[in-house]
Amino acid sequence: MVTESKAPIAVISGDLVDSTALNRDEYERVLAQIKTIQAHISQAHRANQHSIIRGDEFQSVIHDVANVLHYVVMYRVAIKALGKPFDCRISFAIAEQADLREVVSESMGQAFVLSGRGLKAMKHQQLVFFCANTDLEDRFALLIRYLDRQLSDVTSRQCEMMLPLLQRDRPLPYGELAAALGVADATVSKSLKAAGWGLIEALLAEFQQAVEAHV
């Protein structure tokens, strides 16, 4: 069954970094983590769809388009939270007009093309953004490069602390987060500051507002 979508959609295309170096246990852990994130994204909007391809590639179709960067960061942080061997590359795109099928990998549209091509063309970066609205793409080009650099540098422990903040639909007090992780409040505050969480959070909010205003 094919559903024609005229409204803007976002497509997230990603793959695991050095997946062939993972042993069976590591692969099972990261696969479970990807599925957990995809389930969370679907809870946020029931129309969102996902696929896992050839074991080391994943894709998400996002209908709550303004939240796509939030989901992208959630993917990256969740995978890096597993430890040093784990990371991923992500290309995401926003565009109108798509033919959506039950199997995500069989769907078509400009967002799929832009995101897929971006992933294949990646060389040195691990996060890229494309948009049919070139003004929006240009506006965030440098900021996405900054975000990529920041996420590449964070530790797995810092990611472990950021992930619950990304998974909540309301602010999570640091004291509550510290209690859940079994660490001191000061440890949480220091780790999140070192990870640049305040700037990441501000960028997510700015991106969401810009998409809501222009897409």
mmCIF file of C-alpha atoms in Angstrom:
data_model
loop_
_atom_site.group_PDB
_atom_site.id
_atom_site.type_symbol
_atom_site.label_atom_id
_atom_site.label_comp_id
_atom_site.label_asym_id
_atom_site.label_seq_id
_atom_site.Cartn_x
_atom_site.Cartn_y
_atom_site.Cartn_z
ATOM 1 C CA MET A 1 0.000 0.000 0.000
ATOM 2 C CA VAL A 2 1.331 3.442 -0.990
ATOM 3 C CA THR A 3 0.363 6.607 0.874
ATOM 4 C CA GLU A 4 1.113 9.917 -0.798
ATOM 5 C CA SER A 5 2.317 12.525 1.667
ATOM 6 C CA LYS A 6 2.223 16.146 0.508
ATOM 7 C CA ALA A 7 3.178 17.489 3.921
ATOM 8 C CA PRO A 8 6.869 17.860 4.809
ATOM 9 C CA ILE A 9 8.538 14.784 6.263
ATOM 10 C CA ALA A 10 12.015 14.185 7.602
ATOM 11 C CA VAL A 11 14.140 11.127 6.931
ATOM 12 C CA ILE A 12 16.982 9.983 9.172
ATOM 13 C CA SER A 13 19.494 7.616 7.548
ATOM 14 C CA GLY A 14 22.308 6.214 9.652
ATOM 15 C CA ASP A 15 24.874 3.473 9.921
ATOM 16 C CA LEU A 16 27.181 2.136 12.605
ATOM 17 C CA VAL A 17 30.832 3.150 12.588
ATOM 18 C CA ASP A 18 33.216 0.166 12.197
ATOM 19 C CA SER A 19 30.372 -2.314 12.605
ATOM 20 C CA THR A 20 32.529 -5.207 11.349
ATOM 21 C CA ALA A 21 34.770 -4.779 14.399
ATOM 22 C CA LEU A 22 31.896 -5.457 16.818
ATOM 23 C CA ASN A 23 31.617 -8.921 18.343
ATOM 24 C CA ARG A 24 28.273 -10.692 18.669
ATOM 25 C CA ASP A 25 27.538 -9.371 22.155
ATOM 26 C CA GLU A 26 28.387 -5.802 21.165
ATOM 27 C CA TYR A 27 26.225 -6.059 18.063
ATOM 28 C CA GLU A 28 23.255 -7.359 20.072
ATOM 29 C CA ARG A 29 23.641 -4.486 22.522
ATOM 30 C CA VAL A 30 23.690 -1.785 19.879
ATOM 31 C CA LEU A 31 20.834 -3.405 17.938
ATOM 32 C CA ALA A 32 18.699 -3.424 21.085
ATOM 33 C CA GLN A 33 19.591 0.222 21.709
ATOM 34 C CA ILE A 34 18.565 1.243 18.187
ATOM 35 C CA LYS A 35 15.234 -0.549 18.587
ATOM 36 C CA THR A 36 14.662 1.183 21.929
ATOM 37 C CA ILE A 37 15.227 4.598 20.374
ATOM 38 C CA GLN A 38 12.964 3.786 17.447
ATOM 39 C CA ALA A 39 10.227 2.711 19.862
ATOM 40 C CA HIS A 40 10.610 5.999 21.733
ATOM 41 C CA ILE A 41 10.359 8.007 18.499
ATOM 42 C CA SER A 42 7.179 6.117 17.571
ATOM 43 C CA GLN A 43 5.676 6.840 20.986
ATOM 44 C CA ALA A 44 6.222 10.540 20.342
ATOM 45 C CA HIS A 45 4.307 10.325 17.028
ATOM 46 C CA ARG A 46 2.509 7.128 16.027
ATOM 47 C CA ALA A 47 2.958 7.735 12.283
ATOM 48 C CA ASN A 48 6.764 7.671 12.522
ATOM 49 C CA GLN A 49 8.248 4.580 10.844
ATOM 50 C CA HIS A 50 11.582 2.778 11.063
ATOM 51 C CA SER A 51 13.744 0.103 9.531
ATOM 52 C CA ILE A 52 17.017 -1.654 10.243
ATOM 53 C CA ILE A 53 18.850 -2.704 7.080
ATOM 54 C CA ARG A 54 21.602 -5.303 6.776
ATOM 55 C CA GLY A 55 22.096 -5.161 10.527
ATOM 56 C CA ASP A 56 24.201 -1.993 10.625
ATOM 57 C CA GLU A 57 22.048 0.608 8.866
ATOM 58 C CA PHE A 58 18.893 2.226 10.217
ATOM 59 C CA GLN A 59 16.320 4.646 8.899
ATOM 60 C CA SER A 60 13.431 6.630 10.369
ATOM 61 C CA VAL A 61 10.614 8.533 8.676
ATOM 62 C CA ILE A 62 9.598 11.459 10.874
ATOM 63 C CA HIS A 63 6.234 13.202 10.623
ATOM 64 C CA ASP A 64 6.703 15.551 13.601
ATOM 65 C CA VAL A 65 9.355 17.231 11.486
ATOM 66 C CA ALA A 66 10.319 19.951 13.956
ATOM 67 C CA ASN A 67 11.610 17.252 16.344
ATOM 68 C CA VAL A 68 13.907 15.533 13.854
ATOM 69 C CA LEU A 69 17.167 16.987 15.173
ATOM 70 C CA HIS A 70 16.145 15.952 18.682
ATOM 71 C CA TYR A 71 15.719 12.376 17.436
ATOM 72 C CA VAL A 72 19.024 12.515 15.555
ATOM 73 C CA VAL A 73 20.878 13.536 18.714
ATOM 74 C CA MET A 74 19.009 10.873 20.662
ATOM 75 C CA TYR A 75 20.204 8.190 18.225
ATOM 76 C CA ARG A 76 23.814 9.360 18.412
ATOM 77 C CA VAL A 77 23.896 9.803 22.183
ATOM 78 C CA ALA A 78 22.162 6.479 22.843
ATOM 79 C CA ILE A 79 24.631 4.566 20.691
ATOM 80 C CA LYS A 80 27.684 6.348 22.120
ATOM 81 C CA ALA A 81 26.386 5.730 25.655
ATOM 82 C CA LEU A 82 27.127 2.023 25.166
ATOM 83 C CA GLY A 83 30.866 2.616 25.328
ATOM 84 C CA LYS A 84 33.969 3.526 23.360
ATOM 85 C CA PRO A 85 33.536 1.052 20.424
ATOM 86 C CA PHE A 86 30.124 2.480 19.535
ATOM 87 C CA ASP A 87 29.230 5.413 17.302
ATOM 88 C CA CYS A 88 27.207 6.099 14.175
ATOM 89 C CA ARG A 89 27.002 8.384 11.159
ATOM 90 C CA ILE A 90 23.714 10.128 10.413
ATOM 91 C CA SER A 91 22.411 12.059 7.427
ATOM 92 C CA PHE A 92 18.962 13.629 7.797
ATOM 93 C CA ALA A 93 16.801 15.629 5.432
ATOM 94 C CA ILE A 94 13.509 17.523 5.291
ATOM 95 C CA ALA A 95 11.373 17.828 2.154
ATOM 96 C CA GLU A 96 7.788 17.707 0.918
ATOM 97 C CA GLN A 97 6.111 15.105 -1.282
ATOM 98 C CA ALA A 98 6.770 11.435 -0.623
ATOM 99 C CA ASP A 99 5.315 8.054 -1.483
ATOM 100 C CA LEU A 100 5.268 6.161 1.805
ATOM 101 C CA ARG A 101 5.027 2.380 1.994
ATOM 102 C CA GLU A 102 4.720 -0.039 4.888
ATOM 103 C CA VAL A 103 8.362 -1.032 4.342
ATOM 104 C CA VAL A 104 10.396 2.128 4.908
ATOM 105 C CA SER A 105 13.214 1.091 2.572
ATOM 106 C CA GLU A 106 10.702 0.937 -0.318
ATOM 107 C CA SER A 107 9.387 4.483 0.205
ATOM 108 C CA MET A 108 10.328 7.288 -2.176
ATOM 109 C CA GLY A 109 10.630 11.049 -2.115
ATOM 110 C CA GLN A 110 13.113 13.908 -2.020
ATOM 111 C CA ALA A 111 13.821 13.538 1.707
ATOM 112 C CA PHE A 112 14.803 9.894 1.139
ATOM 113 C CA VAL A 113 17.064 10.834 -1.763
ATOM 114 C CA LEU A 114 18.774 13.705 0.060
ATOM 115 C CA SER A 115 19.328 11.740 3.241
ATOM 116 C CA GLY A 116 20.544 8.591 1.455
ATOM 117 C CA ARG A 117 22.950 10.452 -0.808
ATOM 118 C CA GLY A 118 24.267 12.402 2.152
ATOM 119 C CA LEU A 119 25.080 9.230 4.063
ATOM 120 C CA LYS A 120 26.886 7.668 1.088
ATOM 121 C CA ALA A 121 28.891 10.841 0.434
ATOM 122 C CA MET A 122 30.133 11.236 4.029
ATOM 123 C CA LYS A 123 33.891 11.263 4.473
ATOM 124 C CA HIS A 124 35.175 13.116 7.518
ATOM 125 C CA GLN A 125 31.965 14.200 9.225
ATOM 126 C CA GLN A 126 29.453 12.008 11.054
ATOM 127 C CA LEU A 127 26.387 14.275 10.933
ATOM 128 C CA VAL A 128 24.957 16.176 7.963
ATOM 129 C CA PHE A 129 21.679 17.967 7.239
ATOM 130 C CA PHE A 130 19.864 18.665 3.979
ATOM 131 C CA CYS A 131 16.608 20.489 3.301
ATOM 132 C CA ALA A 132 14.488 21.336 0.274
ATOM 133 C CA ASN A 133 14.327 24.806 1.839
ATOM 134 C CA THR A 134 17.881 25.890 1.062
ATOM 135 C CA ASP A 135 17.633 28.943 3.324
ATOM 136 C CA LEU A 136 16.986 26.675 6.301
ATOM 137 C CA GLU A 137 19.773 24.314 5.240
ATOM 138 C CA ASP A 138 22.241 27.188 4.906
ATOM 139 C CA ARG A 139 21.175 28.700 8.213
ATOM 140 C CA PHE A 140 22.070 25.552 10.151
ATOM 141 C CA ALA A 141 25.026 24.291 8.116
ATOM 142 C CA LEU A 142 27.679 25.621 10.492
ATOM 143 C CA LEU A 143 25.673 24.804 13.610
ATOM 144 C CA ILE A 144 25.269 21.183 12.532
ATOM 145 C CA ARG A 145 29.036 20.991 11.981
ATOM 146 C CA TYR A 146 29.529 22.297 15.508
ATOM 147 C CA LEU A 147 27.052 19.766 16.863
ATOM 148 C CA ASP A 148 28.837 16.954 15.038
ATOM 149 C CA ARG A 149 32.160 17.968 16.565
ATOM 150 C CA GLN A 150 30.634 18.259 20.020
ATOM 151 C CA LEU A 151 28.954 14.847 19.876
ATOM 152 C CA SER A 152 32.109 13.240 18.528
ATOM 153 C CA ASP A 153 34.042 14.449 21.569
ATOM 154 C CA VAL A 154 31.624 13.490 24.359
ATOM 155 C CA THR A 155 32.348 10.409 26.448
ATOM 156 C CA SER A 156 30.062 7.429 26.911
ATOM 157 C CA ARG A 157 29.473 8.481 30.523
ATOM 158 C CA GLN A 158 28.432 11.968 29.431
ATOM 159 C CA CYS A 159 26.093 10.406 26.865
ATOM 160 C CA GLU A 160 24.625 8.177 29.569
ATOM 161 C CA MET A 161 23.712 11.329 31.483
ATOM 162 C CA MET A 162 22.345 13.215 28.459
ATOM 163 C CA LEU A 163 20.144 10.382 27.207
ATOM 164 C CA PRO A 164 17.466 10.587 29.950
ATOM 165 C CA LEU A 165 17.222 14.340 29.334
ATOM 166 C CA LEU A 166 16.559 13.689 25.649
ATOM 167 C CA GLN A 167 13.997 10.980 26.368
ATOM 168 C CA ARG A 168 11.825 13.116 28.622
ATOM 169 C CA ASP A 169 9.067 15.395 27.325
ATOM 170 C CA ARG A 170 9.546 17.683 30.322
ATOM 171 C CA PRO A 171 12.623 19.091 32.091
ATOM 172 C CA LEU A 172 14.381 16.560 34.305
ATOM 173 C CA PRO A 173 15.921 18.088 37.450
ATOM 174 C CA TYR A 174 19.592 17.258 37.839
ATOM 175 C CA GLY A 175 18.913 15.956 41.345
ATOM 176 C CA GLU A 176 16.405 13.448 39.995
ATOM 177 C CA LEU A 177 18.827 12.400 37.258
ATOM 178 C CA ALA A 178 21.645 12.003 39.778
ATOM 179 C CA ALA A 179 19.466 9.809 41.987
ATOM 180 C CA ALA A 180 18.505 7.601 39.030
ATOM 181 C CA LEU A 181 22.157 7.177 38.036
ATOM 182 C CA GLY A 182 23.391 6.727 41.592
ATOM 183 C CA VAL A 183 25.832 9.660 41.500
ATOM 184 C CA ALA A 184 26.184 13.007 43.232
ATOM 185 C CA ASP A 185 24.341 16.075 41.929
ATOM 186 C CA ALA A 186 27.684 17.783 41.399
ATOM 187 C CA THR A 187 28.872 14.907 39.200
ATOM 188 C CA VAL A 188 25.868 15.285 36.918
ATOM 189 C CA SER A 189 26.276 19.058 36.706
ATOM 190 C CA LYS A 190 30.000 18.836 35.977
ATOM 191 C CA SER A 191 29.588 16.104 33.345
ATOM 192 C CA LEU A 192 26.766 17.861 31.496
ATOM 193 C CA LYS A 193 28.694 21.128 31.485
ATOM 194 C CA ALA A 194 31.756 19.359 30.050
ATOM 195 C CA ALA A 195 29.545 17.754 27.383
ATOM 196 C CA GLY A 196 28.220 21.158 26.321
ATOM 197 C CA TRP A 197 24.659 20.132 27.149
ATOM 198 C CA GLY A 198 23.455 23.708 27.599
ATOM 199 C CA LEU A 199 24.510 24.658 24.061
ATOM 200 C CA ILE A 200 23.169 21.417 22.597
ATOM 201 C CA GLU A 201 19.814 22.009 24.286
ATOM 202 C CA ALA A 202 19.715 25.586 22.968
ATOM 203 C CA LEU A 203 20.510 24.414 19.429
ATOM 204 C CA LEU A 204 17.724 21.815 19.555
ATOM 205 C CA ALA A 205 15.247 24.502 20.611
ATOM 206 C CA GLU A 206 16.412 26.915 17.885
ATOM 207 C CA PHE A 207 16.178 24.236 15.201
ATOM 208 C CA GLN A 208 12.671 23.253 16.302
ATOM 209 C CA GLN A 209 11.472 26.857 16.228
ATOM 210 C CA ALA A 210 13.021 27.484 12.798
ATOM 211 C CA VAL A 211 11.425 24.396 11.273
ATOM 212 C CA GLU A 212 8.021 25.245 12.732
ATOM 213 C CA ALA A 213 8.297 28.731 11.233
ATOM 214 C CA HIS A 214 9.637 27.859 7.765
ATOM 215 C CA VAL A 215 8.607 24.304 6.817
#
